[in-house]
PDB file of C-alpha atoms in Angstrom:
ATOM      1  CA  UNK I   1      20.187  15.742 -18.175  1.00  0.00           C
ATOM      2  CA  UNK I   2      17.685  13.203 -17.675  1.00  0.00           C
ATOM      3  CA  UNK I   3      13.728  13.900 -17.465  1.00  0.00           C
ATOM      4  CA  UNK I   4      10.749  12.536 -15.426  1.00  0.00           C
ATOM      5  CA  UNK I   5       7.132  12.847 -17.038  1.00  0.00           C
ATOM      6  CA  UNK I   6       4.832  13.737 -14.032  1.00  0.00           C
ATOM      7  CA  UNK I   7       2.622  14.327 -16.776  1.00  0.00           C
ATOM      8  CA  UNK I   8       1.966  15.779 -20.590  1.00  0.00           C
ATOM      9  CA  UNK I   9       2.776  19.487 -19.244  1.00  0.00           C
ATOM     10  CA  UNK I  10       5.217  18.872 -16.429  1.00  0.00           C
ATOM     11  CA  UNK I  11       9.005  17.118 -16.864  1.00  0.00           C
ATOM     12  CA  UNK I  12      11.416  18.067 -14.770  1.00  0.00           C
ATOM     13  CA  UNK I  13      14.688  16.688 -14.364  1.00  0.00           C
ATOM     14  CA  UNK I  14      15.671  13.763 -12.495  1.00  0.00           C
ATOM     15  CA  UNK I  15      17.604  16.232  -9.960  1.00  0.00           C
ATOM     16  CA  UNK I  16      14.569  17.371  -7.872  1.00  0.00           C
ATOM     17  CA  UNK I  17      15.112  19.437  -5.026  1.00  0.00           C
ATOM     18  CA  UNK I  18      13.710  19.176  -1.481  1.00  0.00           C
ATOM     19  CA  UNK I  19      13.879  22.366   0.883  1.00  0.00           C
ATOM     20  CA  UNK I  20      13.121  20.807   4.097  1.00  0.00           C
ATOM     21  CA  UNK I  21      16.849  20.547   5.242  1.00  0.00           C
ATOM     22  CA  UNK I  22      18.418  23.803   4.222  1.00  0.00           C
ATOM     23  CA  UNK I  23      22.368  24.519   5.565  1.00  0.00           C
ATOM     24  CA  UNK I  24      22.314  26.435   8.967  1.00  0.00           C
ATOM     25  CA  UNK I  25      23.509  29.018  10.867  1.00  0.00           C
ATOM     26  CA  UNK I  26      25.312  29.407  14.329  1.00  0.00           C
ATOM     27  CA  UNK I  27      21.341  29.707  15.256  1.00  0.00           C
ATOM     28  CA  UNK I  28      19.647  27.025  13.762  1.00  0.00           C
ATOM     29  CA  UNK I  29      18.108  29.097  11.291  1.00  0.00           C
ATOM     30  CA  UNK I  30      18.145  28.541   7.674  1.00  0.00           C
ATOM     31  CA  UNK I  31      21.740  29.561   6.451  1.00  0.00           C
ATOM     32  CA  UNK I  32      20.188  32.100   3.718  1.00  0.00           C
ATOM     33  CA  UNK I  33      23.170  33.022   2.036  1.00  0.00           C
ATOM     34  CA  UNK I  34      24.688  29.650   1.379  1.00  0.00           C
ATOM     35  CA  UNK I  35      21.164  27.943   0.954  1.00  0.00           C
ATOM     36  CA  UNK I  36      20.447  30.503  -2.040  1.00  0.00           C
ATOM     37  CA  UNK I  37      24.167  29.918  -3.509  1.00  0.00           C
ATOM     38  CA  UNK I  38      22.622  26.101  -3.808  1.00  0.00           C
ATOM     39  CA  UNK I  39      19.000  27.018  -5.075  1.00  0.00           C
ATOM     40  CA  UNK I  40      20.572  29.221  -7.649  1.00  0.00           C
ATOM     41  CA  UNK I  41      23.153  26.529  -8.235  1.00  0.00           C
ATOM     42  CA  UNK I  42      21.010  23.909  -8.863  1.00  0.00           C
ATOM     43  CA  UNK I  43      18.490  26.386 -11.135  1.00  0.00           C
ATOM     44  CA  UNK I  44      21.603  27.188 -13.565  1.00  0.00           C
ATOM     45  CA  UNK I  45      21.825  23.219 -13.663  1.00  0.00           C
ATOM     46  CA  UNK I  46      18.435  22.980 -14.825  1.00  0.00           C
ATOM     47  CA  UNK I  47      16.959  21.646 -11.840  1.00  0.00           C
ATOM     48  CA  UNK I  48      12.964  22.497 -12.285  1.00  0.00           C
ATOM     49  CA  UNK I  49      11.740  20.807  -9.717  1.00  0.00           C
ATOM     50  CA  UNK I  50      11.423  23.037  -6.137  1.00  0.00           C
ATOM     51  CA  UNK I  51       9.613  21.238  -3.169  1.00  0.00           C
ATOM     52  CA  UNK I  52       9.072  22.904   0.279  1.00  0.00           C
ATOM     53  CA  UNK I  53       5.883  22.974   3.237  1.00  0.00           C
ATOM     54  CA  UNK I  54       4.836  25.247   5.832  1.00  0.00           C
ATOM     55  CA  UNK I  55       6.413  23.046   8.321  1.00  0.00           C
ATOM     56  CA  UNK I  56       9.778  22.950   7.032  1.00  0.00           C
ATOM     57  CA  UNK I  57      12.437  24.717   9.179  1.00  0.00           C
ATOM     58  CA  UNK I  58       9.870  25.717  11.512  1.00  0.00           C
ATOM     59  CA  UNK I  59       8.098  27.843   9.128  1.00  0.00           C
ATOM     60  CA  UNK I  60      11.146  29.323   7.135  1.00  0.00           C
ATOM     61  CA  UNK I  61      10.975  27.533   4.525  1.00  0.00           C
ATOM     62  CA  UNK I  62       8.534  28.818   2.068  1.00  0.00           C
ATOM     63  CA  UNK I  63       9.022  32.536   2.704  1.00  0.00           C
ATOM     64  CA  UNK I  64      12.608  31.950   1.724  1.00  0.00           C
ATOM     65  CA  UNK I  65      12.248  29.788  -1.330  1.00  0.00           C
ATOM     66  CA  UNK I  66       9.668  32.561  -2.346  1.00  0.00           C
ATOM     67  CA  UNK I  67      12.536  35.224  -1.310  1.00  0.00           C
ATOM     68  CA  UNK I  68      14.803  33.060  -3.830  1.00  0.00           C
ATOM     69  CA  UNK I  69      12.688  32.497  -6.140  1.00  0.00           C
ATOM     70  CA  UNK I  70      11.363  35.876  -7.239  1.00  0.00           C
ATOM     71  CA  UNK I  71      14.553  36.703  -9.372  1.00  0.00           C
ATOM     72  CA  UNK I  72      13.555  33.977 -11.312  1.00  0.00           C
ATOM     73  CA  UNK I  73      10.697  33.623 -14.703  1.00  0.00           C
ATOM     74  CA  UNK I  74       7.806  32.398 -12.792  1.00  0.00           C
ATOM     75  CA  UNK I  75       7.526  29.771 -15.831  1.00  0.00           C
ATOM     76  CA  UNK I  76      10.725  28.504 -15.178  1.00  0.00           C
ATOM     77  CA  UNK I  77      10.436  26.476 -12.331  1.00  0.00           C
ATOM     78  CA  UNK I  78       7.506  24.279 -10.534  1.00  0.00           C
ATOM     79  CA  UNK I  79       6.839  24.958  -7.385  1.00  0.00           C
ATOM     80  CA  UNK I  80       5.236  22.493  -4.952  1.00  0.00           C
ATOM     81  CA  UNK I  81       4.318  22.762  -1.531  1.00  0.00           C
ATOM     82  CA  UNK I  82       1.687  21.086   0.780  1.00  0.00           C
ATOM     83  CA  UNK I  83      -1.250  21.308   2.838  1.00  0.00           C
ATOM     84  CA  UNK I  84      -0.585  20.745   6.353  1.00  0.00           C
ATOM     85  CA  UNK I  85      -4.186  18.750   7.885  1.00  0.00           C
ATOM     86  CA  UNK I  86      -3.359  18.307  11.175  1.00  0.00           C
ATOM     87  CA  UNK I  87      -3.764  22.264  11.261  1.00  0.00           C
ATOM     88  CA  UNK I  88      -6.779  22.616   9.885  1.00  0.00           C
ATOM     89  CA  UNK I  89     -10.263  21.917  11.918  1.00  0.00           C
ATOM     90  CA  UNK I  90     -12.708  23.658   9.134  1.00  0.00           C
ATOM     91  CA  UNK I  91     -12.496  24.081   5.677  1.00  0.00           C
ATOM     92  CA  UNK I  92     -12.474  28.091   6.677  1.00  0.00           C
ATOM     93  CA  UNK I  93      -9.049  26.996   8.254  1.00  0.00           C
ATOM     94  CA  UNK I  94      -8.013  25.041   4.789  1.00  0.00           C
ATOM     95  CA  UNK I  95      -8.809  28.258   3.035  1.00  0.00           C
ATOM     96  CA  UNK I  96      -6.679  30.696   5.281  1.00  0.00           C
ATOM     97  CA  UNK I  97      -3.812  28.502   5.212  1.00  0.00           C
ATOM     98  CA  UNK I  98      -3.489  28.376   1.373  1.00  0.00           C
ATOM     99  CA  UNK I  99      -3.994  32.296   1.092  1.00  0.00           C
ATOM    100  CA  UNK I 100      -1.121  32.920   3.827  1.00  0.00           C
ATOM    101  CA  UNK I 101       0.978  30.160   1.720  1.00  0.00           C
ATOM    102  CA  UNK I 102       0.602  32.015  -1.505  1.00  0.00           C
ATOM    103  CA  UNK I 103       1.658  35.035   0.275  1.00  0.00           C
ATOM    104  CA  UNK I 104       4.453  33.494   2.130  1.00  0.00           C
ATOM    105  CA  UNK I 105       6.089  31.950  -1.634  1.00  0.00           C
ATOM    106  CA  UNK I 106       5.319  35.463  -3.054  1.00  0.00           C
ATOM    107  CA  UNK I 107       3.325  33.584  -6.129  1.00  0.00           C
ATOM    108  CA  UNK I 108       0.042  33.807  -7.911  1.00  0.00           C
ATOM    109  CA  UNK I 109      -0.076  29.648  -8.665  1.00  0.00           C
ATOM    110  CA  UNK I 110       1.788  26.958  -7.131  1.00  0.00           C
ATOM    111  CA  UNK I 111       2.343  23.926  -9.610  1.00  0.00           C
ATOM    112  CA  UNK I 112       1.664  21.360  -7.134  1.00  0.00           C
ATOM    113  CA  UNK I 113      -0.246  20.874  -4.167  1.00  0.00           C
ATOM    114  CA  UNK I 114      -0.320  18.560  -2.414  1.00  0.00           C
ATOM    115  CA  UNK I 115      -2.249  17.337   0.827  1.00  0.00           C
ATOM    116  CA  UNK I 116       1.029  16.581   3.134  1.00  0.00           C
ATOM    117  CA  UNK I 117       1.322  13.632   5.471  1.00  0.00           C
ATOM    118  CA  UNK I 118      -2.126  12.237   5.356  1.00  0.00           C
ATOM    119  CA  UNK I 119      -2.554   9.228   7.615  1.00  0.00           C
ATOM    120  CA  UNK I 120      -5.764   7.392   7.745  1.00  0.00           C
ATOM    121  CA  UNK I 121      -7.439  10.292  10.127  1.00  0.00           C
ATOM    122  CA  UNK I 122      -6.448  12.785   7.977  1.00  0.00           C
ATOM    123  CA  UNK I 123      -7.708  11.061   5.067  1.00  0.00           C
ATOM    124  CA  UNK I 124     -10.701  10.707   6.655  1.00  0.00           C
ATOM    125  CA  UNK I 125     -10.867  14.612   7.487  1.00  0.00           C
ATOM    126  CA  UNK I 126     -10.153  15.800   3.736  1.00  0.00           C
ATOM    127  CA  UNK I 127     -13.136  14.004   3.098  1.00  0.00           C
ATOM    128  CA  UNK I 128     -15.296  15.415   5.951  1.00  0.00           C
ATOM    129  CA  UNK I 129     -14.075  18.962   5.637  1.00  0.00           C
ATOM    130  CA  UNK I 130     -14.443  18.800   1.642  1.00  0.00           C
ATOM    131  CA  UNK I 131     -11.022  19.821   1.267  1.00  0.00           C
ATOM    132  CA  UNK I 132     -10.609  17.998  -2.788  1.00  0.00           C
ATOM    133  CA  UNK I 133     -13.572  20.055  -3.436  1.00  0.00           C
ATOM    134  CA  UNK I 134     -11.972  23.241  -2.367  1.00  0.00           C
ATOM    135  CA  UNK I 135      -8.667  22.086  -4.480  1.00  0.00           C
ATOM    136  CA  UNK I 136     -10.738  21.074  -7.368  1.00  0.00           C
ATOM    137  CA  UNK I 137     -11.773  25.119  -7.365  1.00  0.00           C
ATOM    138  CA  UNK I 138      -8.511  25.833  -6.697  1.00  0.00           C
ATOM    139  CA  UNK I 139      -7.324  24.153  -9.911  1.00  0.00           C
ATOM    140  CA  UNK I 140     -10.334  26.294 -11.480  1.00  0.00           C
ATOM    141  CA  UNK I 141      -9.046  29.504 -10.915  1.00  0.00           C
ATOM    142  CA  UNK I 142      -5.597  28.876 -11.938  1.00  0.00           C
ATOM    143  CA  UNK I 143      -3.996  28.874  -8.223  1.00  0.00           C
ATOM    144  CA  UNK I 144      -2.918  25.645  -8.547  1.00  0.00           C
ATOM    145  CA  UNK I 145      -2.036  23.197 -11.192  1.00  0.00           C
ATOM    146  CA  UNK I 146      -2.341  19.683  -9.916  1.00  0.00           C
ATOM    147  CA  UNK I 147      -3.468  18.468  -6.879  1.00  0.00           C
ATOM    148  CA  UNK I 148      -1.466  15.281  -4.930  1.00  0.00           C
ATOM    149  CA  UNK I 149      -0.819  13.353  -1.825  1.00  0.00           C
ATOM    150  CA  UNK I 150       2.082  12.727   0.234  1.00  0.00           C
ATOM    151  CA  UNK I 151       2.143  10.124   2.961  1.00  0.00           C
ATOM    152  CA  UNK I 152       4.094   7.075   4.496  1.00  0.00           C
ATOM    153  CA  UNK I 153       1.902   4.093   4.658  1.00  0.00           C
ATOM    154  CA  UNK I 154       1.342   1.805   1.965  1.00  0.00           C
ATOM    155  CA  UNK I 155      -2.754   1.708   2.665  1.00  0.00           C
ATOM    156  CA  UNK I 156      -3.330   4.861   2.527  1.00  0.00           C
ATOM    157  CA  UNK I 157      -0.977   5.558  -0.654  1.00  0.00           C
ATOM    158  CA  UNK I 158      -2.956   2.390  -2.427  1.00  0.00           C
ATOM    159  CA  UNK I 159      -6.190   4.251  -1.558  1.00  0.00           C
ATOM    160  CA  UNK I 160      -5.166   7.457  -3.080  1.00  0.00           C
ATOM    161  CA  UNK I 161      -4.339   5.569  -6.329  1.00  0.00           C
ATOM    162  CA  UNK I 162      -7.509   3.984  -6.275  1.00  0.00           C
ATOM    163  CA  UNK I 163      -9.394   7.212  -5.563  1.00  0.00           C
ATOM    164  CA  UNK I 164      -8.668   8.691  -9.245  1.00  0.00           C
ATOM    165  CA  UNK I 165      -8.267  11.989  -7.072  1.00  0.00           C
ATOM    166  CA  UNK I 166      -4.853  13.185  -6.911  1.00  0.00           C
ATOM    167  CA  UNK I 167      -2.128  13.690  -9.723  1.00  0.00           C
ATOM    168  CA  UNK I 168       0.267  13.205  -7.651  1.00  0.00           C
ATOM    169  CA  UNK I 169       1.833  10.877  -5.024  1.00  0.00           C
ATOM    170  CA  UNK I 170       4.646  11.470  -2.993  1.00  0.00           C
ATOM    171  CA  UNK I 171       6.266   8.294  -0.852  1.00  0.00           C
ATOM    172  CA  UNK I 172       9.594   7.183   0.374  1.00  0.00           C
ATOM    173  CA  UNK I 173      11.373   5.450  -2.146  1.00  0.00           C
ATOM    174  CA  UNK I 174      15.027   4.230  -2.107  1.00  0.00           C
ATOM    175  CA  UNK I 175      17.333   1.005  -3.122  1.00  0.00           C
ATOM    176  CA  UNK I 176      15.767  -0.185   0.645  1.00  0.00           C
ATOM    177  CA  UNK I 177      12.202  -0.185  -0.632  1.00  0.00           C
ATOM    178  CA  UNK I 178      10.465  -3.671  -0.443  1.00  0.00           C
ATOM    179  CA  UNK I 179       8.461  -5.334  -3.189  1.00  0.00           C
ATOM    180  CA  UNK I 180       5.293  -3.606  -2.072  1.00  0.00           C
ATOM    181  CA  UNK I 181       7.117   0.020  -2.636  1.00  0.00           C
ATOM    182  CA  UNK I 182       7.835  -1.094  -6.272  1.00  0.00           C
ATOM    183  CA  UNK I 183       4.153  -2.434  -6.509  1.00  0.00           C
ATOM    184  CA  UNK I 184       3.280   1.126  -5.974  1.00  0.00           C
ATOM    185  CA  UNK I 185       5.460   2.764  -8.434  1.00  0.00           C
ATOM    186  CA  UNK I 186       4.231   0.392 -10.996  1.00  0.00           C
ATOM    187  CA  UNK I 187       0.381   1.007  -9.856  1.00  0.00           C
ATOM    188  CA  UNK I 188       0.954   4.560 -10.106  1.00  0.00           C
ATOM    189  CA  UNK I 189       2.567   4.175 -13.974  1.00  0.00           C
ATOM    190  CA  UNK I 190      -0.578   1.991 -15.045  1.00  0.00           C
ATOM    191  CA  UNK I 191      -2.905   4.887 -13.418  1.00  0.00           C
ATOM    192  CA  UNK I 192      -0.744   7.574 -15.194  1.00  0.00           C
ATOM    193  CA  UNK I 193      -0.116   8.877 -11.565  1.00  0.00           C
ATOM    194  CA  UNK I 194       2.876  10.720 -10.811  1.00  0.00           C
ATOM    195  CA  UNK I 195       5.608   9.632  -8.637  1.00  0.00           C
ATOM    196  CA  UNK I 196       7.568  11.787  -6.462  1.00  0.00           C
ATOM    197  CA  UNK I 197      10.151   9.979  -4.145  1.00  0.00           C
ATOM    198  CA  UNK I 198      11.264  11.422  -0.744  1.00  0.00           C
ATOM    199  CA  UNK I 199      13.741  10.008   1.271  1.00  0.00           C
ATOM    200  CA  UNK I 200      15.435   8.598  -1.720  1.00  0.00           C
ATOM    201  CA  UNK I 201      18.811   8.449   0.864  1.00  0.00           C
ATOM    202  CA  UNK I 202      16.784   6.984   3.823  1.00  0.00           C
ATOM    203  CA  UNK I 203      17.119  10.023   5.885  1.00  0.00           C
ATOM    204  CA  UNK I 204      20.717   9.766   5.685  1.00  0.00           C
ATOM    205  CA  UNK I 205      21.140   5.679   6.448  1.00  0.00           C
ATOM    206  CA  UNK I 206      22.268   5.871   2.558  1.00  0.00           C
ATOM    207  CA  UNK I 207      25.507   7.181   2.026  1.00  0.00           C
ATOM    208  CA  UNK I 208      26.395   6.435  -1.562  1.00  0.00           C
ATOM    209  CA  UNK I 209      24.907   8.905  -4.192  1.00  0.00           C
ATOM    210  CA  UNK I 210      25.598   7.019  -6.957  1.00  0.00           C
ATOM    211  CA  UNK I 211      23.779   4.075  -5.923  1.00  0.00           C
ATOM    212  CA  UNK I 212      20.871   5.497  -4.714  1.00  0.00           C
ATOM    213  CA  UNK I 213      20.592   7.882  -8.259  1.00  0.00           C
ATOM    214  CA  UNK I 214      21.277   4.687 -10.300  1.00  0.00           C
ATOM    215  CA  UNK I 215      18.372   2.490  -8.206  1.00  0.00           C
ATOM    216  CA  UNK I 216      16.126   5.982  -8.774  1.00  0.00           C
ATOM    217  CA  UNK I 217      17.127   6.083 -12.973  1.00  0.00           C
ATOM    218  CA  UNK I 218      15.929   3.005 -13.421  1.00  0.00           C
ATOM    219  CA  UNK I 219      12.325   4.432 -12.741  1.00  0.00           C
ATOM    220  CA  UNK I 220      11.184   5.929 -15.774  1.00  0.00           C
ATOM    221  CA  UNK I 221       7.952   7.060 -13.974  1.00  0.00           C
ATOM    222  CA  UNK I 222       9.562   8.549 -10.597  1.00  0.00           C
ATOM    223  CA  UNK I 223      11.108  11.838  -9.734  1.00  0.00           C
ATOM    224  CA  UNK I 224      13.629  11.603  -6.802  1.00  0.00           C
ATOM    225  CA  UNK I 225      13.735  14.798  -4.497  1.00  0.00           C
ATOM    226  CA  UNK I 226      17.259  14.648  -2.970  1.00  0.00           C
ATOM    227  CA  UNK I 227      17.070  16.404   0.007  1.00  0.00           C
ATOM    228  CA  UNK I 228      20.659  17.868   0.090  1.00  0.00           C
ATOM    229  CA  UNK I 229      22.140  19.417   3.246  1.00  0.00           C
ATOM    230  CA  UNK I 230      25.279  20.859   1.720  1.00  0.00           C
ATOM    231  CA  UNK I 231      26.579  22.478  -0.856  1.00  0.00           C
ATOM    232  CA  UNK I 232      29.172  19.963  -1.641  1.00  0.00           C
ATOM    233  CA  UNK I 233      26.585  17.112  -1.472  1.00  0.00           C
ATOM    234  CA  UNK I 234      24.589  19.138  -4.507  1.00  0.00           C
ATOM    235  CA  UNK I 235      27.615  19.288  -6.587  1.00  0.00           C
ATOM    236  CA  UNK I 236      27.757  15.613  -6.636  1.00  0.00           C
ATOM    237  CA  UNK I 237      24.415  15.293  -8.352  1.00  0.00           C
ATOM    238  CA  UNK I 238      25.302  17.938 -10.472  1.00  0.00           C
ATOM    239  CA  UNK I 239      27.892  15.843 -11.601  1.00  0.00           C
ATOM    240  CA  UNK I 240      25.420  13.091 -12.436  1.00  0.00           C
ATOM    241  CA  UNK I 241      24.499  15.351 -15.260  1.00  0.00           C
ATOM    242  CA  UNK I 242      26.984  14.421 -17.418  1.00  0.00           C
ATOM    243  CA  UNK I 243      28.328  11.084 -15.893  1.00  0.00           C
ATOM    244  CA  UNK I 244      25.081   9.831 -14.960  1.00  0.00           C
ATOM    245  CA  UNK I 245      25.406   6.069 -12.137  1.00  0.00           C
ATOM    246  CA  UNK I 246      24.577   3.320 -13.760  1.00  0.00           C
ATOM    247  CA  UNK I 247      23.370   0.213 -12.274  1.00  0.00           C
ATOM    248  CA  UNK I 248      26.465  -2.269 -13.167  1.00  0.00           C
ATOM    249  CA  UNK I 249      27.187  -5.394 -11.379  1.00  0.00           C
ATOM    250  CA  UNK I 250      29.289  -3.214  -8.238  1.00  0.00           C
ATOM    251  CA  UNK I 251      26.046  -0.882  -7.224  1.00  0.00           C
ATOM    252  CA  UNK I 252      23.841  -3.976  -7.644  1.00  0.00           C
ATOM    253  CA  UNK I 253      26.274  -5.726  -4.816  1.00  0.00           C
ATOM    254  CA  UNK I 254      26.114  -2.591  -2.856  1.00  0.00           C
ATOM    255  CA  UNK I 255      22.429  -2.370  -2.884  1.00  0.00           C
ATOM    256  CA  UNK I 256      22.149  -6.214  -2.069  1.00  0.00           C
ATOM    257  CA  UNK I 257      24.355  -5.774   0.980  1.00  0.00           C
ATOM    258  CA  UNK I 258      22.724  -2.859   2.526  1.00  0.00           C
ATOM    259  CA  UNK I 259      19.666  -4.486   2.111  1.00  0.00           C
ATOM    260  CA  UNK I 260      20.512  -7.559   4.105  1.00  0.00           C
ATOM    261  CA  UNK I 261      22.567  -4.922   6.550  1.00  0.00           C
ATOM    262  CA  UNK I 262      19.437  -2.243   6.977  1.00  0.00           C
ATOM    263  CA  UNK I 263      16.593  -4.319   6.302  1.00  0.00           C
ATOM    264  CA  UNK I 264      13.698  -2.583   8.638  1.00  0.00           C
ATOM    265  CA  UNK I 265      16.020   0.192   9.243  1.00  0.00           C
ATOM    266  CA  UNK I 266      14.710   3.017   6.315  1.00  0.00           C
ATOM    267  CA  UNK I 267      14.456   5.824   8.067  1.00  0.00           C
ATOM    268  CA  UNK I 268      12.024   8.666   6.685  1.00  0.00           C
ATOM    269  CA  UNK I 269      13.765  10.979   8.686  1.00  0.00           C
ATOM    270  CA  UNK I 270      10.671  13.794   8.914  1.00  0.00           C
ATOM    271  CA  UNK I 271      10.396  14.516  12.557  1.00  0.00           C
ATOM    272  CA  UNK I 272       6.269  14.076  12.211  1.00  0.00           C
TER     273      UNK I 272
END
């Protein structure tokens, strides 16, 4: 198993694991009983590394990956999930919303927390509403670890960097990414920031696994969340374990063709 340093106390594996696109039902509701066969799957794996938001699956998310979780050592495992701002009007609001979300995983701490899909207004309403402040106290009492920042635009990601503020940055990052993307890993290295890629398949315009976790290896700073849909799709990262990808001459042609083939075309894939 290979390991990502997101910093001195926290490496997970390279397998991270995204819970915004659980399997589903005849309903549209989060499949439970298959979509805990692949938590507890990837867990006995040694995947570490558990990332889910409010938002995700309408609101089922977290309350199920707390549901899941609870048979587990709370050391065991980091959890992150995120602060939704475009819900929030006071810092009151800010406040509420991280007391339900405790509640909601079931936990005393979350590992990571991170201020979720900040655009330039929101950035500009953490600020205003004093919401680092109210993390900083956060991280005081022990309810969370480290604070981050998740967006999807390159100015606003270069800002956070700059800021000295967050731990933490999460950003699309695949083989697609353009020389800018891999400015900002190598920014966030040099400010011993840590990297968490999303959308490390595009949203799903990425169809080869073994590609995309061989461009991600080479990354010795950056921990991929592979948003798997499907049981079968987790088993072929687990299988990376011991046979990791490596980037040899046939992935590099792969990667150069689907670049000229879906240049402009990376999906994110979030629905906001």
């Amino acid at each position: 198993m290979e390991y990502r340093e997101l910093n001195e106390e926290y490496q997970p594996s390279l397998l991270g694991f995204g819970c915004m696109r659980f399997p589903l039902d005849a309903q549209g509701k989060i499949d439970e009983a298959e979509a805990e066969r692949m938590l507890d799957t990837a867990i006995a794996h040694g995947v570490k590394y558990i990332d889910t938001a409010f938002p995700y699956h309408h609101g089922d998310s977290e309350p199920f990956v707390g549901r899941v979780l609870k048979k587990y050592d709370r050391s065991s495992y980091y959890l992150t999930t995120k602060l939704p701002l475009w819900d929030l009007n006071t810092l009151e609001d800010a406040k509420a919303m991280f007391e339900n979300q405790l509640k909601r995983l079931d936990v005393t701490y979350v590992d990571f927390y991170l201020l979720h899909a900040v655009d330039k207004a929101k950035w500009e309403k953490a600020k205003q509403l004093g919401i680092l402040a109210y993390c900083e106290e956060l991280k005081a009492q022990g309810k969370i670890r480290h604070i981050g920042i998740t967006n999807h635009r390159l100015a606003v990601a270069n800002e956070a960097i700059d800021s000295g503020l967050y731990e933490t940055l999460q950003f699309p990052f695949c083989y697609l990414a353009t020389e800018k993307d891999l400015e900002l890993v190598k920014k966030c290295k040099e400010a011993d920031m840590g990297f968490i890629a999303m959308k490390a398949l595009s949203g799903g315009l990425i169809n080869n696994s073994a590609a995309a976790y061989a461009f991600e290896a080479q990354y010795d700073n950056v921990l991929p969340i592979w948003g798997v849909q499907r049981k079968s799709e987790l088993e072929e990262f687990i299988s990376y374990i011991d046979n990791p990808p490596v980037m040899n001459d046939e992935i590099k042609a792969l990667i150069e063709h689907d670049r000229k083939e879906l240049s402009g075309e990376f999906c994110r894939g979030c629905g906001y």
